[in-house]
Amino acid sequence: GAETLAAFKQASLKLMGGDEADRDFGGEVPLESQVYWWHEKYKPRKPKYFNRVHTGYDWNKYNQTHYDTDNPPPKVVQGYKFNILYHDLIDRSQAPTYRVEPDPDSADNSTCILRFSAGPPYEDIAFRIVRKEWEYSHKRGFRCTFERGILHLYFNFQRMRYRR
């Protein structure tokens, strides 16, 4: 119920750490409807989620030359933190998975779709995110774990180094 969701949100916030640059993130995109093989037995439903987008300034050489702290450059997305609740998963031996798919609505290819799949009784859920290379090192904030019914996927984008 509501107290479970509140506890989930509290635990997620604690795990994600408090960062002024983090903002709540919806960004869910509708998926084509599908009939699951198990739809007769279980009522298909979307999982609950609590996500954050991490933004900040990119102080590359160009921005250092043209901006300062009083007049900062535009904020850019630096990463995301996804917490997806799968408490009623029927087969707990199979961890939920994610995959990155092309975004059919992105004319300039600047966004992609991050799709999560888990199995009964959950429908897939997807989010539109910025399309950049991920940092997969734990040291740089990457985390993908499934524990106590919650899938945690945290990642930051690789920093681009500009050369003249």
PDB file of C-alpha atoms in Angstrom, residues 6 13 18 37 41 49 79-80 92 107 109 114-115 120-121 136-137 147 163:
ATOM      1  CA  ALA A   6       6.756   5.603   1.186  1.00  0.00           C
ATOM      2  CA  LEU A  13      16.678   8.158  -1.344  1.00  0.00           C
ATOM      3  CA  GLY A  18      21.576  13.270  -1.227  1.00  0.00           C
ATOM      4  CA  TRP A  37       1.479 -15.518 -21.825  1.00  0.00           C
ATOM      5  CA  LYS A  41      -3.355 -16.126 -14.303  1.00  0.00           C
ATOM      6  CA  TYR A  49       9.398   3.320  -9.605  1.00  0.00           C
ATOM      7  CA  GLY A  79      23.529  10.354 -15.341  1.00  0.00           C
ATOM      8  CA  TYR A  80      20.444   8.601 -13.999  1.00  0.00           C
ATOM      9  CA  ARG A  92      12.232 -14.536  -7.909  1.00  0.00           C
ATOM     10  CA  ALA A 107      14.996  12.686 -35.195  1.00  0.00           C
ATOM     11  CA  ASN A 109      19.283  10.378 -32.390  1.00  0.00           C
ATOM     12  CA  LEU A 114      15.735   2.306 -21.608  1.00  0.00           C
ATOM     13  CA  ARG A 115      13.400  -0.677 -21.247  1.00  0.00           C
ATOM     14  CA  PRO A 120       4.814 -11.969 -14.269  1.00  0.00           C
ATOM     15  CA  PRO A 121       2.903 -10.097 -13.003  1.00  0.00           C
ATOM     16  CA  TYR A 136      30.462   0.986 -16.300  1.00  0.00           C
ATOM     17  CA  SER A 137      32.971   1.324 -13.473  1.00  0.00           C
ATOM     18  CA  GLU A 147      17.784  -7.002  -3.923  1.00  0.00           C
ATOM     19  CA  ARG A 163      40.590  18.508 -28.254  1.00  0.00           C
TER      20      ARG A 163
END
